[in-house]
Structures are given as structure tokens and as C-alpha cells.
XYZ file of C-alpha atoms in Angstrom:
505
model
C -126.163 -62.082 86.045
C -125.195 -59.355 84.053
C -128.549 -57.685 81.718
C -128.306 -55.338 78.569
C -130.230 -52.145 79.168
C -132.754 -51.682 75.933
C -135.533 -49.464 77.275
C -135.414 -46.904 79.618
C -138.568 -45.018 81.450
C -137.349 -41.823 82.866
C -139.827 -38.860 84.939
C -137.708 -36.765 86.953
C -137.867 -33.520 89.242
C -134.288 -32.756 88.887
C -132.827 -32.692 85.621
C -129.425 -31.876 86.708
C -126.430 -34.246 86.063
C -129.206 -36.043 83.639
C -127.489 -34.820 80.262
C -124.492 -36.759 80.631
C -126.013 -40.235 81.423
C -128.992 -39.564 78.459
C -125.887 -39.293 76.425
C -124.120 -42.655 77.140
C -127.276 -44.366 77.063
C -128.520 -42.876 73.312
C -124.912 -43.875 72.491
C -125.246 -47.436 73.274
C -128.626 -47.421 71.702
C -131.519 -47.537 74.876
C -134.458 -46.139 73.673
C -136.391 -43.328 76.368
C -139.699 -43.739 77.237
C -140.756 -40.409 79.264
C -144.052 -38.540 80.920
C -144.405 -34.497 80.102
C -141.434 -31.791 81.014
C -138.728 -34.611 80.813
C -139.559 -35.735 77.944
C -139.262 -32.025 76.605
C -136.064 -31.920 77.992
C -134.644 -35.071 76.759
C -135.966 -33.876 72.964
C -134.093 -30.754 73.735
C -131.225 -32.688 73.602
C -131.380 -34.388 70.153
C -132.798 -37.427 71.214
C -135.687 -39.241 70.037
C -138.248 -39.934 73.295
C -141.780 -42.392 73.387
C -144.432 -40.283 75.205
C -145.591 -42.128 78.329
C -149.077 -41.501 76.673
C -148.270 -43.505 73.390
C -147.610 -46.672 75.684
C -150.857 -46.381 77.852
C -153.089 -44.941 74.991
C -154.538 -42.461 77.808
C -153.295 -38.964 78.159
C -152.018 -37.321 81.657
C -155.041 -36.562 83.206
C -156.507 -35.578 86.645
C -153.679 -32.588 86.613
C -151.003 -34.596 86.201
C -152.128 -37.297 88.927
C -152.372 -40.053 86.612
C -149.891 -40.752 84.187
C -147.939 -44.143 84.567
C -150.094 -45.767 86.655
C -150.925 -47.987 83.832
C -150.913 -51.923 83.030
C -148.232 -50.797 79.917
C -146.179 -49.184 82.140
C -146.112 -51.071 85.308
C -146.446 -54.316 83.305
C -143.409 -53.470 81.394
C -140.873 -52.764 84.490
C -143.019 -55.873 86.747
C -142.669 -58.594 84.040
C -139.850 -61.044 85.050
C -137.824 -62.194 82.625
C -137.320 -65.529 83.440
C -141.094 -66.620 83.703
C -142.844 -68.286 80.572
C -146.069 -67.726 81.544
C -145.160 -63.730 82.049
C -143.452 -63.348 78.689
C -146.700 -64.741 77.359
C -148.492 -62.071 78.812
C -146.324 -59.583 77.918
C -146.766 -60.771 74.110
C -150.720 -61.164 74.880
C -150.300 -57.722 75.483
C -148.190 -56.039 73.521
C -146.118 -54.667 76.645
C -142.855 -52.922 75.891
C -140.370 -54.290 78.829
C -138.510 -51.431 80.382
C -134.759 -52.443 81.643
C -134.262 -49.028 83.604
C -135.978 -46.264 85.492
C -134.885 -42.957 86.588
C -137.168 -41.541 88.829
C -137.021 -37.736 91.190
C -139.677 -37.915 93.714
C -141.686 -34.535 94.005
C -140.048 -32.614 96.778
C -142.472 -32.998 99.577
C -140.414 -32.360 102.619
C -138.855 -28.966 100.633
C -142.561 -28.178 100.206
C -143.386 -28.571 103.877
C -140.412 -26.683 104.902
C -141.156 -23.779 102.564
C -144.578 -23.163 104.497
C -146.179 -23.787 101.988
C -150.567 -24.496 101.596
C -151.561 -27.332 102.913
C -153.309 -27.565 99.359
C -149.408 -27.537 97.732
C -148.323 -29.807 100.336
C -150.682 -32.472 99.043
C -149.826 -32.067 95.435
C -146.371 -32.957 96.307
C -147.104 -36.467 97.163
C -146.018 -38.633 94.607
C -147.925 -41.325 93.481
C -146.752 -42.587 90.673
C -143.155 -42.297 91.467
C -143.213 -44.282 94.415
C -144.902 -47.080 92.257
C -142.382 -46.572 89.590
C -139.722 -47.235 92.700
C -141.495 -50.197 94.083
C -142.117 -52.100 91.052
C -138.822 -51.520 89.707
C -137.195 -52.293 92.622
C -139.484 -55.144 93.273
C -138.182 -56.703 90.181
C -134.018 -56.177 90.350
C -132.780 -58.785 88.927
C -134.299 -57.739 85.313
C -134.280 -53.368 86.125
C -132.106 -50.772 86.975
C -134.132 -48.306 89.563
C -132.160 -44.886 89.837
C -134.713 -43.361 92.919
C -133.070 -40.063 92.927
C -130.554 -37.807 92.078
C -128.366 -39.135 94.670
C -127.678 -41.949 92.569
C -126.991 -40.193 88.827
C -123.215 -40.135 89.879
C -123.412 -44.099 90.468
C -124.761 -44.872 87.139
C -123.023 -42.515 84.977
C -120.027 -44.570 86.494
C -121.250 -47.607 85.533
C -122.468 -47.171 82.341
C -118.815 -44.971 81.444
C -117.299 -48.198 82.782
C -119.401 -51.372 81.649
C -121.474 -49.640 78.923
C -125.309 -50.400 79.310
C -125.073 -53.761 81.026
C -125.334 -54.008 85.187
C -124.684 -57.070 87.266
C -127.059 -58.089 89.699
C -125.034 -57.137 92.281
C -125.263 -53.402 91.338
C -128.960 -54.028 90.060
C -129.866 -55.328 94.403
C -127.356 -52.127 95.639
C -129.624 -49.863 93.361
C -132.895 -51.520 94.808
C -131.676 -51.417 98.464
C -131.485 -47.248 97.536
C -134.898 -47.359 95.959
C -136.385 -48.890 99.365
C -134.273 -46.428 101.507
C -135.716 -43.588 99.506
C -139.344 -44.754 99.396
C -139.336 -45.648 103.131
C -137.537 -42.580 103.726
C -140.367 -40.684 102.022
C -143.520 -42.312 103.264
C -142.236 -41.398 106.506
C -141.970 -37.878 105.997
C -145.631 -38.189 104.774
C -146.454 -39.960 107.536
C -145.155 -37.237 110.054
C -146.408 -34.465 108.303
C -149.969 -36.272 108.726
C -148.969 -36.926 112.473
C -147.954 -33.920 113.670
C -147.622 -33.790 117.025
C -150.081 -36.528 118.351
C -147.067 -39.274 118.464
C -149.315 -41.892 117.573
C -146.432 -43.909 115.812
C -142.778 -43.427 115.203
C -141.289 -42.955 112.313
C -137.552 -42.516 112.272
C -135.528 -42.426 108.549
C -131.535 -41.164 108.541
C -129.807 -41.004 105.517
C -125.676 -41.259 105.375
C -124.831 -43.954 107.695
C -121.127 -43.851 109.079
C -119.234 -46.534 109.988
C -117.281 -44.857 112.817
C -113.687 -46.586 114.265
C -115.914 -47.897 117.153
C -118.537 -47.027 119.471
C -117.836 -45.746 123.370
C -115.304 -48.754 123.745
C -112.765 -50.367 121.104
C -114.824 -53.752 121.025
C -118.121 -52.241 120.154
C -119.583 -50.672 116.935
C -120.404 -47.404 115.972
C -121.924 -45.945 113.135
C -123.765 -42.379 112.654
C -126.642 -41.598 110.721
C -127.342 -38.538 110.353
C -126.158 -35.185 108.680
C -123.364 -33.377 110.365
C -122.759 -31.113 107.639
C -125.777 -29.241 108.045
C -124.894 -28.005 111.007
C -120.729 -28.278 111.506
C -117.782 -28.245 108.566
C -114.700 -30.107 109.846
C -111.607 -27.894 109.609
C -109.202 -29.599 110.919
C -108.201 -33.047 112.796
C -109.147 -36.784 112.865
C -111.987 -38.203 111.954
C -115.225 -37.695 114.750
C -115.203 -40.599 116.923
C -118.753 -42.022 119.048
C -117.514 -40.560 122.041
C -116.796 -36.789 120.456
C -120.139 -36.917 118.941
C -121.937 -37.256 122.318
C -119.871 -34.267 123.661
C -120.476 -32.716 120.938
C -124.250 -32.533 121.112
C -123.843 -31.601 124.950
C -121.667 -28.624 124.292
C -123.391 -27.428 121.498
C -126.925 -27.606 123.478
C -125.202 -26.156 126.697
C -123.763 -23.095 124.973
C -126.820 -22.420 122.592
C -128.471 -21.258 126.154
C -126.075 -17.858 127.030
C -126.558 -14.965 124.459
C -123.293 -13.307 126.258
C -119.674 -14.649 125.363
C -119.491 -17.566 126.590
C -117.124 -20.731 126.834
C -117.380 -24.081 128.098
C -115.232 -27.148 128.887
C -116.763 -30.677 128.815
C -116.234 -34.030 129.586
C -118.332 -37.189 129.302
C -121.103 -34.721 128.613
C -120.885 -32.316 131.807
C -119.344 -29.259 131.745
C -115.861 -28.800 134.000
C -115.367 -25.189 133.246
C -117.973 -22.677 131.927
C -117.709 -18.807 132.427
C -119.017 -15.860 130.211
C -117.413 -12.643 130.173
C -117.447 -9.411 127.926
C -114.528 -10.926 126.027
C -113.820 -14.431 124.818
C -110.644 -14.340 126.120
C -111.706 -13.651 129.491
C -114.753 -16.529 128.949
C -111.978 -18.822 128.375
C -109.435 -17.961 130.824
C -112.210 -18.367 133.996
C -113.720 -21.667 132.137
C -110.571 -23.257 132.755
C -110.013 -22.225 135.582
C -112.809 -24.290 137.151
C -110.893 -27.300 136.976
C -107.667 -27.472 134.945
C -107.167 -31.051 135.592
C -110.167 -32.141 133.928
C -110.093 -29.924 130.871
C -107.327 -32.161 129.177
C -108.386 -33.878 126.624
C -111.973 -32.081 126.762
C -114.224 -31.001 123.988
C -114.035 -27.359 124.098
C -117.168 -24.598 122.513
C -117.575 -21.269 122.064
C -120.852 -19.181 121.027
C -118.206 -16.600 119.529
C -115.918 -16.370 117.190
C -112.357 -18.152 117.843
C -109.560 -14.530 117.989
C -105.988 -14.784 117.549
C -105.251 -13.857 121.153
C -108.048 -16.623 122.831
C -106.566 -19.385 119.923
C -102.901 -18.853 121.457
C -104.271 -19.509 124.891
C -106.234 -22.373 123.881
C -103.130 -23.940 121.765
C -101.251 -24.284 125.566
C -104.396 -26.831 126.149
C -104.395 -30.707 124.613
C -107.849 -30.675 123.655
C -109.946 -33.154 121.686
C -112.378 -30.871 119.853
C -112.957 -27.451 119.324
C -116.602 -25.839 118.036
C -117.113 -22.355 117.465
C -118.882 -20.011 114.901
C -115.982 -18.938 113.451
C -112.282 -18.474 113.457
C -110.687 -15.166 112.915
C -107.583 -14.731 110.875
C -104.609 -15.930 112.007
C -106.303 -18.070 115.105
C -107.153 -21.076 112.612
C -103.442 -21.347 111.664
C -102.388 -21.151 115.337
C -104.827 -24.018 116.434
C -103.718 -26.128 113.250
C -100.250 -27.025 114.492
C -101.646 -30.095 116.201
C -102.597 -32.718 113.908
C -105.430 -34.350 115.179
C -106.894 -31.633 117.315
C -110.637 -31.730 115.791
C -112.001 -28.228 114.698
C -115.100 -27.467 113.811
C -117.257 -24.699 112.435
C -120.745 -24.191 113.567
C -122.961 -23.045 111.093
C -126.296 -23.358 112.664
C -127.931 -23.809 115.768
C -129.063 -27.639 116.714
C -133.007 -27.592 116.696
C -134.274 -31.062 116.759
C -137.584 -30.574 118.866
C -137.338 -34.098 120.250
C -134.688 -36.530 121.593
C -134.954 -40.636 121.435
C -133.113 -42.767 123.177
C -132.901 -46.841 122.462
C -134.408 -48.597 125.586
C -135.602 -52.357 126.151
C -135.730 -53.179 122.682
C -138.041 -50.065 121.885
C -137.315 -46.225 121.579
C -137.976 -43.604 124.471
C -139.283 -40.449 123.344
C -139.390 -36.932 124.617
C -139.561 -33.338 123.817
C -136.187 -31.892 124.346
C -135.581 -29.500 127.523
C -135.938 -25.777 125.991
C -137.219 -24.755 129.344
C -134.357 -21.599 130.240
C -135.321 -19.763 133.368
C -135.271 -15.863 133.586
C -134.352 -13.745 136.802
C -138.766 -12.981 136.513
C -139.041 -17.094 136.920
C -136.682 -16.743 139.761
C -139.455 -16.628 142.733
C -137.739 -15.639 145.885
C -139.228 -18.500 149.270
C -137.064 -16.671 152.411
C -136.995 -13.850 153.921
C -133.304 -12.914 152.126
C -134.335 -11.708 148.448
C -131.340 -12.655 145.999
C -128.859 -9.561 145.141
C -128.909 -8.701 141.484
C -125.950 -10.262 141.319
C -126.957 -13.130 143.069
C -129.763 -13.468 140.334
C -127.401 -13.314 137.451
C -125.325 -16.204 139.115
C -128.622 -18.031 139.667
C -129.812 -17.276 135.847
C -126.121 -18.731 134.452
C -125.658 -21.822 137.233
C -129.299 -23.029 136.810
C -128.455 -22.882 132.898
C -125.470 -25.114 133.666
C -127.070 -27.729 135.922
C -130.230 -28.181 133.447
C -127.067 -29.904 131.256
C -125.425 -31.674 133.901
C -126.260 -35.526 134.618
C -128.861 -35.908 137.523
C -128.395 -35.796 140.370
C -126.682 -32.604 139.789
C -125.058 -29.670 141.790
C -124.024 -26.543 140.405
C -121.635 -23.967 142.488
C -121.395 -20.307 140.516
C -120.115 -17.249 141.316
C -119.756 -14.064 139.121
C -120.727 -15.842 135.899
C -118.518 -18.667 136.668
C -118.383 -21.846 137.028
C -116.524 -23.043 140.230
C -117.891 -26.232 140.521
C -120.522 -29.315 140.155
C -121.473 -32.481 141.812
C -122.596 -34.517 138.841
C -124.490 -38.093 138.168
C -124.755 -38.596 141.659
C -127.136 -41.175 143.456
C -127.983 -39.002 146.556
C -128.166 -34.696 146.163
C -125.995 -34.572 149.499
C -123.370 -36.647 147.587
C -123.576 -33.934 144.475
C -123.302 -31.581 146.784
C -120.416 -31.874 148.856
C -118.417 -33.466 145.612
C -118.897 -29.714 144.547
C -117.918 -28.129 147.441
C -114.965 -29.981 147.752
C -113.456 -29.755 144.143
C -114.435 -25.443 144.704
C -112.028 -25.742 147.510
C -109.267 -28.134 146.188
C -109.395 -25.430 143.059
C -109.313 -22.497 145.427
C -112.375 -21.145 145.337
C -113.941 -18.791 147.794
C -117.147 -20.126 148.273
C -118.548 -16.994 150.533
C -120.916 -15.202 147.926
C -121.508 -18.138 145.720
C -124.531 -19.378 144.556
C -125.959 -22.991 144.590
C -128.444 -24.590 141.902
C -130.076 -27.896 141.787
C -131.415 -29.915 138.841
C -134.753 -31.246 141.259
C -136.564 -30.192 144.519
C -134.489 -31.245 147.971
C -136.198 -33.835 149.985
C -134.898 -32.913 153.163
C -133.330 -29.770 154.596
C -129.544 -31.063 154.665
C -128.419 -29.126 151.057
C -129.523 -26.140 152.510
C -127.787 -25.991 155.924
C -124.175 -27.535 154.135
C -124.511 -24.806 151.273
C -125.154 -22.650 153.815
C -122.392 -23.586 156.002
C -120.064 -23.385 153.113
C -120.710 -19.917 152.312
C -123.175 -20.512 149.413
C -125.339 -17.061 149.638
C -128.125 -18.265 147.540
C -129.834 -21.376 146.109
C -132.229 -22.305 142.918
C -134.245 -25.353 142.799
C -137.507 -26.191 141.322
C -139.753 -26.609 144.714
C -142.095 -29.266 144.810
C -141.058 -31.645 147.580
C -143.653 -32.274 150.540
C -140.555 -31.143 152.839
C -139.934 -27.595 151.069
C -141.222 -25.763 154.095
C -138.254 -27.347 155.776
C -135.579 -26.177 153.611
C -137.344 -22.238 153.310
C -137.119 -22.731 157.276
C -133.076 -24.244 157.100
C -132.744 -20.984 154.411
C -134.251 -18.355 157.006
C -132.255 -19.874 159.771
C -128.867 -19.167 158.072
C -129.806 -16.091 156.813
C -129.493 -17.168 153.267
C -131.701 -16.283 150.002
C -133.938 -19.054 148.129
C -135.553 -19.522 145.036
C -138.060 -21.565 143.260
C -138.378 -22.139 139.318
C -141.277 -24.260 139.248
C -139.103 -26.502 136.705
C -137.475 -29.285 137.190
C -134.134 -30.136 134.681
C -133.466 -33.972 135.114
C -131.292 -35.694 133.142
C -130.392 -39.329 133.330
């Protein structure tokens, strides 16, 4: 049912975009009904304005708390059209209906962000917007309910297109916004007031994507979320499910070396990894841990992409590529395959807690920042790492904290040589690791071994050590780690404990 717009109540935060909608709407005659600074701006303008206050016969008082929380106001947006017994109220009354509102929440999450007083903070919680929103939206199939700037583009369409008249279909698209925004905003509130004590969740996302499917062809996929705060897409096809997961994994491996480094990854575990003084060099020795698996991988760098590194990399089919930057020349080198993704990292990922769907509810944890230093390094045997032997622990320890449990990582001179991964026994991520080292020719003598949890027995230990594996990390903990220092002093070998355990299912 389409509805002729004759009144419209605007208060707004953001005044940008709003000069060119005032205009269409003073054109086709919509009178503006408006609270303080807006309706200074809207004068400004040329246009005749109704003060809030000459509706409610009260002034804004309290500070500005209380201005449209009023029967005249509310009244006006709640009355339904349609209802006899409303109209006569409305009459009774003497309410003027309002066909549209504009409303720009205060910015309470900016505020919060800004570190701002707690005092501030408060101030910035809009009351009577939200009840603007509500009732407005409450009541769609008589008023238009703009919730934010978001949506000035969408009715400056409409009324450029249709004049001011909506159909209820846009009227219920405008109210599902208005309860997005609203919901969206209490929840903020709600998790400011929270804080850490996790005594409810509260999850809003913005910007859902359909995707082309989810991990398989047959199922769904959409994103919520907002990618480009973090990455802009230079290049390539359009992000699949799959490349967002690896995505996430790369990013959070490589956001744990300071050095150049470079990393290969599939289904979220990394297949080559190395950091070296040069990127070049980082790159070369990553894929060089397994060749065979880097095709098709997703591909990251925590430097920027040079000219000479993009011409190796352009040998490689490769699925996505995420660095910092590109230097000149290397972007147009990387370019000549069509769908190759590229992407430019603008700012570290630093959600401080992951969620995972599970049994109909959400799982909830604190994500693993835990990065062990050579000082967290605590030696168990009688053999004391070499300095070099600590360095490989520092880098393969970093590695298997991002590697599905059970997990295996072989290192050796800031490389990675090779991993057991997603095992279900630590003897099966084990020799998987020591075998692909040696089908990829690596000299095991002088590597070093780390483990994502404690060993229950003492069989790790005496096949690392039998394979040449010089020294081992592992968290400690088991009621059998006496046995494996024992199996460590026996073979002459060096062992560590971190006290912290890096499981990841």
C-alpha cells in the first residue's frame, strides 16, 4: 500500500548527505518537525521547521535528556491509520501524525572507543532515539523510519524516483534496518555494561554476505562482518568460505614473528613457514617445506610484497595472497592471473575472543595470545638448548600453537621442515612429520621438535630422538613427564617446558 509522506520528524547526529533529501521533501511539500541543532540546520537551509517544543508544549529539559519523549510526539508516529478508535484519539488530542522519521543515534560505541569518561560514555546513550526507532518502526505500514545515516542514500533514491510516497514493501525493508540498528545498539550498551564478566552474549554484525557457498557447493555461506577494516581487495575473485578461514589462520599465524616472515597454508595449517633477513629468502625456504602442498595455498607475508619476491611467487598457482603492501612494479607482476586473490593488510586482527557455533548454542573463549620467549623456555635435562636451538624452539613452538591438535612441529634454522597435524594420537603427528622432513629432504640431525600439549608417555621423545631431533618444547604437565626428562637424558638430547599448553581443535 503505497502512503503520501506529509509530516516529517527529523533529530539527527550526522547531518551529512541530509541537504539533498530536506530538499526533495520541501519540494513535494512535507512539512519538518525537528528537536534543537537540526532544526537550526534545516532553517539554515531556507526551510520553514516546527520546534519539537511547539508540539509537546514542554521545552528540552534535563540537558537535553528529555525532548520527544512526549504523548504529541510518540502519539503522532504510534497512531495507526487504519483504526477508528485511534484517529479519534488523535482528534481528542490534537496530535499531528508524523509519516517519516530520520533519526542518528548518539555515537556511543565512537565514545567508548575514544576513551572517553565514563560520565561521557553515559550521555551518549540515546533515549529518545531509540524510542523514535521503535515506535516508528513498530508502526511501518503508516511511517518511514530512516535509523541512520546508512540509509540517507536509500531514501534520497526513493523519493528522486517515486516522489514522497513509499510502498509498504520499502516502508517493512526500512523497519527491518531500524530493528538491526536498535538491536545492534543495545548490544553495544549491553557489553560496555558487561565487560568482561560474560554473563550473557551479545553478538550484532552488520553487512551480511551472501558468499557462492559455504565449505562445500551444496551448503550456504554468508559473512557478516567487516573485511574492509582490516584488508582492501586488489585483485582476483570474489573471497569464498573456505579463503576466509585461511585467511584468519594466516593472518593470526604471521601476526606472531616481528622478523620477515612468510607462510604457506592450507586448510588452516601452515605447509611452509620460514623467516629470514629478506623476504625473498622467507619465501624461497617457506616453500621449500613442502612444494606439493603449497599449490593452490593461501599465501602471507608480515612485509611488504618486492618486485624480485612477486616474480618468484608468480611461478606459484596460489589462491590468495595477504601482505602489508606491494612495492612498485610487484603488484603488476602478480596481476597477470585473473583470479589470483590479493589483498592488502591494513591492520592487525585484534578480536580478544573467538566463538564458535556448537549444539545449538555458541562456545566462547579468549583467543590464544599466549607467545613464548627463549626466558619461558625452562630447560628439564641435563642438555641445555644451544642458542640456536632456542631460536628454533621460539619460531616452531609459534608454528604449532596454529596448527590443528594433535600437532607436531619439526624446525630447523628458522624453518619450517615439517608438521604432523590434526592427528588422533601425538606418535601419529609425529612420525607423519618425520616422514614428510625426509620425503622433502630434510636433514633432521640438529632439528628441533615442538608439541602443542604435554606427552603422556616417553615414545615422542626416544623417536625424535632417534631421528636426529636435538631438542624438544612442550608444555609439561603430564603425570609421566619424569619419564620423558629420563628418555631426553638417555639420548643425550635437550628439553624444555613452557608451562602453556596451545590446543586447537
Amino acid at each position: 500500500m503505497e502512503k503520501e509522506i506529509r509530516r516529517a520528524l527529523i533529530s539527527v547526529f550526522h547531518k551529512d548527505g541530509l541537504a539533498d533529501i530536506l530538499a526533495l521533501l520541501h519540494q513535494a511539500g512535507v512539512e519538518f518537525v525537528s528537536t534543537g541543532g537540526t532544526s537550526s540546520f534545516i532553517e539554515s537551509l531556507g526551510y520553514p521547521c516546527v520546534a519539537v517544543e511547539d508540539l509537546t508544549k514542554y521545552p528540552s529539559m534535563l540537558g537535553g535528556r528529555v525532548k520527544t519523549l512526549h504523548p504529541a510526539i510518540q502519539g503522532g508516529i504510534l497512531a495507526r491509520r487504519s483504526h477508528a478508535t485511534d484517529q479519534q484519539e488523535v482528534a481528542e488530542y490534537g496530535l499531528s501524525l508524523i509519516d517519516l522519521v530520520i533519526v542518528d543515534l548518539y555515537p556511543f560505541e565512537a565514545t567508548v572507543a575514544s576513551g572517553a569518561s565514563e560520565e561521557d560514555i553515559i550521555e551518549k546513550i540515546d533515549i529518545g532515539g531509540i524510542s523514535l526507532i521503535r515506535g516508528a518502526a513498530k508502526n511501518f505500514e503508516d511511517v518511514v523510519i530512516i535509523p541512520s545515516q546508512a540509509d540517507y542514500a536509500t531514501l534520497y533514491d526513493i523519493l528522486k524516483a517515486q516522489g514522497a510516497k513509499t510502498s509498504l514493501e520499502q516502508r517493512r525493508h526500512f523497519a527491518r534496518r531500524a530493528f538491526a540498528v536498535s538491536s545492534g545498539y543495545d548490544a553495544a550498551i549491553f557489553r560496555y555494561f558487561d565487560a568482561e564478566d560474560s554473563s550473557a552474549l551479545r553478538l550484532t554484525a552488520d553487512h551480511g554476505k551472501v558468499l557462492r557457498y559455504g565449505e562445500n557447493p551444496h551448503q550456504k555461506g554468508v559473512f557478516y562482518g567487516d573485511l574492509g577494516r582490516y584488508f582492501t581487495q586488489l585483485h582476483g575473485k570474489e573471497l569464498s568460505y573456505n579463503n576466509l578461514q585461511d585467511i584468519e589462520a594466516a593472518v593470526a599465524l604471521v601476526q606472531d614473528f616481528s622478523e620477515p616472515t612468510f607462510a604457506i597454508l592450507k586448510h588452516n595449517n601452515a605447509c611452509g613457514c620460514a623467516s629470514r633477513p629478506t623476504l625473498l629468502e622467507a619465501w624461497t625456504a617457506a616453500l621449500a617445506g613442502d612444494p606439493v602442498s603449497a599449490f593452490g595455498g593461501v599465501l602471507v607475508a608480515n612485509r611488504p610484497i618486492d618486485l624480485a619476491t612477486a616474480r618468484e611467487i608468480d611461478k606459484l598457482f596460489m589462491e590468495v595472497l595477504v601482505a602489508p603492501a606491494y612495492e612498485e612494479g610487484a603488484l603488476e607482476v602478480l596481476q597477470s592471473k585473473k583470479n589470483r586473490i590479493l589483498l592488502e593488510q591494513h591492520q592487525p586482527i585484534e578480536s580478544s575472543w573467538s566463538y564458535r557455533s556448537m549444539l545449538g548454542g555458541v562456545l566462547a573463549q579468549e583467543t590464544d595470545r599466549a607467545v613464548e620467549t627463549k626466558a619461558e623456555m625452562k630447560p628439564v635435562t641435563k642438555v641445555v638448548p644451544t642458542e640456536g636451538e632456542l631460536e628454533d624452539l621460539v619460531f616452531a613452538t609459534k608454528l604449532v600453537k596454529h596448527s590443528k591438535s594433535n600437532a607436531i612441529v619439526l624446525a630447523k634454522g628458522g624453518q619450517l621442515i615439517a608438521s604432523g597435524v590434526g592427528q588422533t594420537s601425538r606418535v601419529d603427528a609425529l612420525e607423519q612429520a618425520i616422514e614428510k622432513a625426509r620425503h622433502f629432504g630434510f636433514e633432521l640431525q640438529g632439528a628441533v621438535l615442538a608439541s602443542d600439549a604435554f606427552f603422556p608417555f616417553d615414545d615422542c621423545v626416544t623417536l625424535a630422538a632417534e631421528a636426529g631431533i636435538t631438542a624438544i618444547a612442550q608444555p609439561g604437565g603430564s603425570v609421566r613427564d619424569a619419564d620423558s626428562i629420563a628418555a631426553a637424558d638417555a639420548h643425550g638430547i635437550a628439553m624444555v617446558m613452557t608451562g602453556v599448553r596451545h590446543f586447537k581443535h
